[in-house]
CSV table of C-alpha atoms in Angstrom, one decimal:
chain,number,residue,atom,x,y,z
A,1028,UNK,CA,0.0,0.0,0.0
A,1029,UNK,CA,2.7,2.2,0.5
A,1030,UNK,CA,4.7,1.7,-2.6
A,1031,UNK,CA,1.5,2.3,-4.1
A,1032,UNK,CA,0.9,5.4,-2.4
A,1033,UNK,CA,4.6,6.6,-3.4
A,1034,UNK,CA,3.8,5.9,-7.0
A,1035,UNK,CA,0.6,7.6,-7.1
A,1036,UNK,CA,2.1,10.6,-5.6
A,1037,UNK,CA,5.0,10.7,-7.9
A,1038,UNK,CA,2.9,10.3,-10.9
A,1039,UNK,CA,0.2,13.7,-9.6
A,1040,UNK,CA,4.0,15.3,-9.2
A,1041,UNK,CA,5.3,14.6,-12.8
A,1042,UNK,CA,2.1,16.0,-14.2
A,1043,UNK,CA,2.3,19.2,-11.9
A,1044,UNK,CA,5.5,19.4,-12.9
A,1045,UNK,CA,4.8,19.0,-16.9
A,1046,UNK,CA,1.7,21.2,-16.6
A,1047,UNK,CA,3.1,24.0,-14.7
A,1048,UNK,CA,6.5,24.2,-17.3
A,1049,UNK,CA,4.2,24.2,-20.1
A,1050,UNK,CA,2.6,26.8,-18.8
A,1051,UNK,CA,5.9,28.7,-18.2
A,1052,UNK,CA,7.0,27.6,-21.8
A,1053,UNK,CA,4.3,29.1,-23.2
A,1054,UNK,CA,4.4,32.1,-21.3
A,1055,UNK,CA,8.1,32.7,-21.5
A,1056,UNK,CA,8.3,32.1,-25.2
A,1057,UNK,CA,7.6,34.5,-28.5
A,1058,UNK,CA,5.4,31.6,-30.4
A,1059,UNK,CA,2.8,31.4,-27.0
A,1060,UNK,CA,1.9,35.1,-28.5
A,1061,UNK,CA,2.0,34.2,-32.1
A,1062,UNK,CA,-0.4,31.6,-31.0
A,1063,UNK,CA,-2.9,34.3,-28.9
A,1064,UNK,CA,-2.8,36.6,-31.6
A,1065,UNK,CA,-4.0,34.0,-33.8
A,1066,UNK,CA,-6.8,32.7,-31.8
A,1067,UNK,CA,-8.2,36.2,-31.4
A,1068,UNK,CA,-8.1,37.0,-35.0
A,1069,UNK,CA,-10.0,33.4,-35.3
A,1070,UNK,CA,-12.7,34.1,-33.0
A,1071,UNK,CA,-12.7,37.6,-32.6
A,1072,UNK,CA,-16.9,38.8,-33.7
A,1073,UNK,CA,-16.3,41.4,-36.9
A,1074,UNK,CA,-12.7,41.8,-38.4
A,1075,UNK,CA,-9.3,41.9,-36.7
A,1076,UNK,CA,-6.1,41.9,-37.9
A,1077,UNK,CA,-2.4,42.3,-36.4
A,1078,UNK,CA,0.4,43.5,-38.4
A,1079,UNK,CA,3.3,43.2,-35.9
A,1080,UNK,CA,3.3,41.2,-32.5
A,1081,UNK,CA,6.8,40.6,-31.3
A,1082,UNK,CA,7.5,39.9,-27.3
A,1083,UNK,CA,6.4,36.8,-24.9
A,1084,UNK,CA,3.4,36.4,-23.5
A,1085,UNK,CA,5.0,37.2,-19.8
A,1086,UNK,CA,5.2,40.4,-21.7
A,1087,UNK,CA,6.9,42.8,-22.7
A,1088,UNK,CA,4.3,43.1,-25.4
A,1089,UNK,CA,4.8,44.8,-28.8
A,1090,UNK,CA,2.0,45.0,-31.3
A,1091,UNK,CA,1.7,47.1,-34.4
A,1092,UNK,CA,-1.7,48.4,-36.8
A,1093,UNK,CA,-3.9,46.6,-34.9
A,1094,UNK,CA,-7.1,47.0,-36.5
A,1095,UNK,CA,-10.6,46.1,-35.2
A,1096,UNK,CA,-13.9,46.5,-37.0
A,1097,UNK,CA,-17.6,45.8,-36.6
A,1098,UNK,CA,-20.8,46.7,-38.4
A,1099,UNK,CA,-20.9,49.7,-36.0
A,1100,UNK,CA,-17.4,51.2,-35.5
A,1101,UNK,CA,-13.8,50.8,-36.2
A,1102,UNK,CA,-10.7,50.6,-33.7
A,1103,UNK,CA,-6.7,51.5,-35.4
A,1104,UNK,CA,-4.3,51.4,-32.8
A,1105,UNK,CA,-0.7,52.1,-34.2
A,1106,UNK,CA,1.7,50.7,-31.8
A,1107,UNK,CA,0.7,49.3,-28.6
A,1108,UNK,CA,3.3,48.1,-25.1
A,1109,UNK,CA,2.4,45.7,-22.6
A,1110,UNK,CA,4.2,44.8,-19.5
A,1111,UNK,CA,2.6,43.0,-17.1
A,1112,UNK,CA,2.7,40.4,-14.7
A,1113,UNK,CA,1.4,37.3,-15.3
A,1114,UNK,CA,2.2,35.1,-11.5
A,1115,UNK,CA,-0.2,37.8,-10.0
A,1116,UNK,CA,-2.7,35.6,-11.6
A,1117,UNK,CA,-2.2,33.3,-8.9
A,1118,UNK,CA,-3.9,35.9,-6.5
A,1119,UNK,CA,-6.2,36.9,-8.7
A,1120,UNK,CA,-5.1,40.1,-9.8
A,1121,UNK,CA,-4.4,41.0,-13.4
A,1122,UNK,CA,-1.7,43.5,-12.8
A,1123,UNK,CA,-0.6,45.8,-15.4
A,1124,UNK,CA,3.1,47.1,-15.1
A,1125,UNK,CA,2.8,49.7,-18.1
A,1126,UNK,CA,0.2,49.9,-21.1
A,1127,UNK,CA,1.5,52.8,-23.8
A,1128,UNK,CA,-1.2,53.2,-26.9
A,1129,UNK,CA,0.6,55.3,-29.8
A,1130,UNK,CA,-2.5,56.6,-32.0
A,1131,UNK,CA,-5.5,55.1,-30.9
A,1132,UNK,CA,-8.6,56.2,-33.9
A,1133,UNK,CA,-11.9,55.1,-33.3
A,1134,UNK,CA,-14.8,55.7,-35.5
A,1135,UNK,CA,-18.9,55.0,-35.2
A,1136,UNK,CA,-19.3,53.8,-38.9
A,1137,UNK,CA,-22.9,54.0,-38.3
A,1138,UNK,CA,-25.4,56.8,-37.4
A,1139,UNK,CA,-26.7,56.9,-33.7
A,1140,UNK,CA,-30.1,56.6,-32.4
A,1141,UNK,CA,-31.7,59.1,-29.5
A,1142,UNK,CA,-33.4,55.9,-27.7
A,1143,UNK,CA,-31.5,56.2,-24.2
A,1144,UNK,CA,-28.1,54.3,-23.7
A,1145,UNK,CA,-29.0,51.7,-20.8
A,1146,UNK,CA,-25.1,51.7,-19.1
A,1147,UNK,CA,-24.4,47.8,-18.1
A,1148,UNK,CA,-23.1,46.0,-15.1
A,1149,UNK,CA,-19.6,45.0,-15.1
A,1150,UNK,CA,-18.6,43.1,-11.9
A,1151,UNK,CA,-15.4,41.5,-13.2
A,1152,UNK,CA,-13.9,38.0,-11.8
A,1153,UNK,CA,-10.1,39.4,-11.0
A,1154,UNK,CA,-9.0,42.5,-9.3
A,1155,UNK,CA,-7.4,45.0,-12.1
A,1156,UNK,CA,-4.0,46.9,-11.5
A,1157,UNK,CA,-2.9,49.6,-13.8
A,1158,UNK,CA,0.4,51.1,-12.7
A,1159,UNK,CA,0.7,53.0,-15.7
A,1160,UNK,CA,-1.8,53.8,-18.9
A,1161,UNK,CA,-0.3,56.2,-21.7
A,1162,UNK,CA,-2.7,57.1,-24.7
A,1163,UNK,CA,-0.8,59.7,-27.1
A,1164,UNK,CA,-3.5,60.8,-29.9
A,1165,UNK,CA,-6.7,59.5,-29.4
A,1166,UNK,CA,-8.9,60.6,-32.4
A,1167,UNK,CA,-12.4,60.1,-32.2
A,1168,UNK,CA,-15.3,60.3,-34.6
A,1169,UNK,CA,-19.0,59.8,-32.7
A,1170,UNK,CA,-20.6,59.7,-35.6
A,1171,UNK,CA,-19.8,59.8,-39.7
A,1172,UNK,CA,-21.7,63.2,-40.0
A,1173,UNK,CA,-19.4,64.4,-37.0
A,1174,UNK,CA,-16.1,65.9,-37.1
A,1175,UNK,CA,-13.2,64.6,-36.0
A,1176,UNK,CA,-12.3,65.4,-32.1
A,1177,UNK,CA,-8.1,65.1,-31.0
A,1178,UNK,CA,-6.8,64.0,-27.7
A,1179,UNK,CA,-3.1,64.9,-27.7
A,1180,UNK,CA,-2.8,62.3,-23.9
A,1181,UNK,CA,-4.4,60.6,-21.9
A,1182,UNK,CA,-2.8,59.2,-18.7
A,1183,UNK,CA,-4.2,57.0,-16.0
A,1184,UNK,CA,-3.4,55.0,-12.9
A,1185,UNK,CA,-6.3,53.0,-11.1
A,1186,UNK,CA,-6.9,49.8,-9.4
A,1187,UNK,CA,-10.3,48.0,-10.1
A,1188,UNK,CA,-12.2,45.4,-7.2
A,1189,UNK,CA,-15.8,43.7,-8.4
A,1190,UNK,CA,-17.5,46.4,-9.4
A,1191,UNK,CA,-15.8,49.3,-7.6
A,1192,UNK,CA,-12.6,51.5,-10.0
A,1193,UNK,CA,-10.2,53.7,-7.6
A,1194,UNK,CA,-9.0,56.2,-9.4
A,1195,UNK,CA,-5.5,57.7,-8.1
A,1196,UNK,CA,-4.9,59.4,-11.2
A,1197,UNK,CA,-6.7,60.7,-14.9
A,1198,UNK,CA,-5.5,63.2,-17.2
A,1199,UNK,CA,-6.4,63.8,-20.1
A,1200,UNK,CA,-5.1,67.0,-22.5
A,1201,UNK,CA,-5.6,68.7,-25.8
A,1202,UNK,CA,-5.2,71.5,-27.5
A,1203,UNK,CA,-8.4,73.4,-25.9
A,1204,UNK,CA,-8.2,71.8,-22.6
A,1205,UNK,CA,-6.9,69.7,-19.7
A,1206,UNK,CA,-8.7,67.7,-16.9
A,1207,UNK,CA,-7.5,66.0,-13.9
A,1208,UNK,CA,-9.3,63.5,-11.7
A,1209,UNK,CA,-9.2,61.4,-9.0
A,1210,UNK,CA,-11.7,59.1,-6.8
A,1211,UNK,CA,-14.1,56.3,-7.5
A,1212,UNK,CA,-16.5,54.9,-9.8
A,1213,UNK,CA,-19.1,52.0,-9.5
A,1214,UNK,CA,-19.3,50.2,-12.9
A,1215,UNK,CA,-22.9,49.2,-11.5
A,1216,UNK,CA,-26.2,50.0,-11.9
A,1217,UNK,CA,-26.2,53.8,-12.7
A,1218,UNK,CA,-22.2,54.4,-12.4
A,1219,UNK,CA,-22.2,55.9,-8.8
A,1220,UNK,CA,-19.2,58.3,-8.8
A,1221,UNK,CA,-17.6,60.8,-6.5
A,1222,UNK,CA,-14.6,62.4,-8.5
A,1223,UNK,CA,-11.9,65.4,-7.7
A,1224,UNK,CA,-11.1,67.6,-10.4
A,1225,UNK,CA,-9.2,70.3,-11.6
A,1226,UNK,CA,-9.5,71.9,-15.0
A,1227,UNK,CA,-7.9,74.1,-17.3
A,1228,UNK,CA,-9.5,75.6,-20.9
A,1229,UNK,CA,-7.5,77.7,-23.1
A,1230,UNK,CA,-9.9,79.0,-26.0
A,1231,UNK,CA,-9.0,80.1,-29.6
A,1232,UNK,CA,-9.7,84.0,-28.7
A,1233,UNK,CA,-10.0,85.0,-25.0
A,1234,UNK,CA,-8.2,84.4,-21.7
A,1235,UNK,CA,-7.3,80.7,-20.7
A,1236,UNK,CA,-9.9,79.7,-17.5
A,1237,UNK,CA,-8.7,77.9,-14.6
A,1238,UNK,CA,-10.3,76.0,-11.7
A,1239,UNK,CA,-11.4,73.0,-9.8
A,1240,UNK,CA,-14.1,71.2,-8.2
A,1241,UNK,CA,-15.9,68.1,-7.8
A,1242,UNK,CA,-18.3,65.3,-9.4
A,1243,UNK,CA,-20.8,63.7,-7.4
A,1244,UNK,CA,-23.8,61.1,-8.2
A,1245,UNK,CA,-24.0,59.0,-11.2
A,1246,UNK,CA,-22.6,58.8,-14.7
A,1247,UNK,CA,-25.8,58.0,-16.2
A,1248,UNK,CA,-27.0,61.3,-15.4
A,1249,UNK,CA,-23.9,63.1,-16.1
A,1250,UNK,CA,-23.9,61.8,-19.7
């Protein structure tokens, strides 16, 4: 019974063993994110397609002209940088080192409607970490009759639990105005949010305005 017992538990070892340096093979190696990439372009609903990715999947990440589109909008993302840390998985935390998006255009390829926007619930399985999030040029197009609006940065540092986003840091700048923020946001329900700000607008003709204040009850309302 004993040698029995040996064998069994040197057999559940060996496949540990074999599972967890697959794992780490995959991870550790540049054909793991070849293989990713893949899959998502496979089974991705509407059209994507990925004209660089270099890097592992333990990151760093490099990918190049990403492009995403549906029936209703379009995502081009020039160059985009992942680090991350992948054993933080074990504690269920997705923690991103540093995310830097060079270009990000997004256009609604199809008119709106006025029926009300219904905001939905997103509780999500494993806490989020974001030590760093760099956007340079985000150019945005809500609609095709619509011009085209510029973001020269946006910036951000947040932590994510459930339902509940901390906000330690948002900036966001162009060339008309700049916004800072911190505080919380409930992705729940009607977004409860209680937010700090400061605010700067610098108009084509006139005097630039200054100031700060604060955001309180819920993003459905404020939108």
């Amino acid at each position: 019974m004993t040698r029995r017992l040996w064998i069994g538990v040197a057999v559940v070892t060996a496949l540990l063993v074999s599972t967890v340096g697959g794992v780490a093979a995959l991870l550790s190696s540049e054909s793991g994110l070849g293989w990713l990439v893949q899959r998502a372009i496979t089974y991705a609903p509407g059209e994507l397609s990925v004209r660089v990715a270099h890097g592992r999947l333990s990151g760093p990440i490099l990918l190049e002209d990403v492009v995403y589109r549906t029936q209703d909008a379009e995502f081009k993302l020039a160059r985009v940088e992942l680090d991350w840390n992948p054993w933080l998985l074990l504690k269920n935390e997705f923690h991103i080192t540093r995310l830097m998006v060079a270009q990000l255009d997004y256009s609604v390829l199809q008119p709106g409607t006025t029926s009300e926007i219904k905001l939905p619930d997103i509780v999500l399985p494993v806490d989020v970490v974001v030590e760093q999030l760099q956007i340079e040029t985000l150019n945005f197009r809500s609609s095709p009759a619509q011009p085209l609006q510029v973001i020269n940065s946006v910036t951000l540092q947040a932590a994510t639990s459930g339902s509940v986003v901390e906000i330690a840091q948002l900036e966001v700048k162009s060339a008309l105005f700049s916004v800072r923020a911190n505080g919380r946001v409930q992705t729940w329900g009607d977004y409860p949010l209680n937010l700090d700000t400061r605010w700067s607008v610098r108009p084509p003709q006139g005097a630039p305005l200054e100031g700060q204040g604060w955001i309180r009850g819920d993003l459905q309302r404020v939108a």
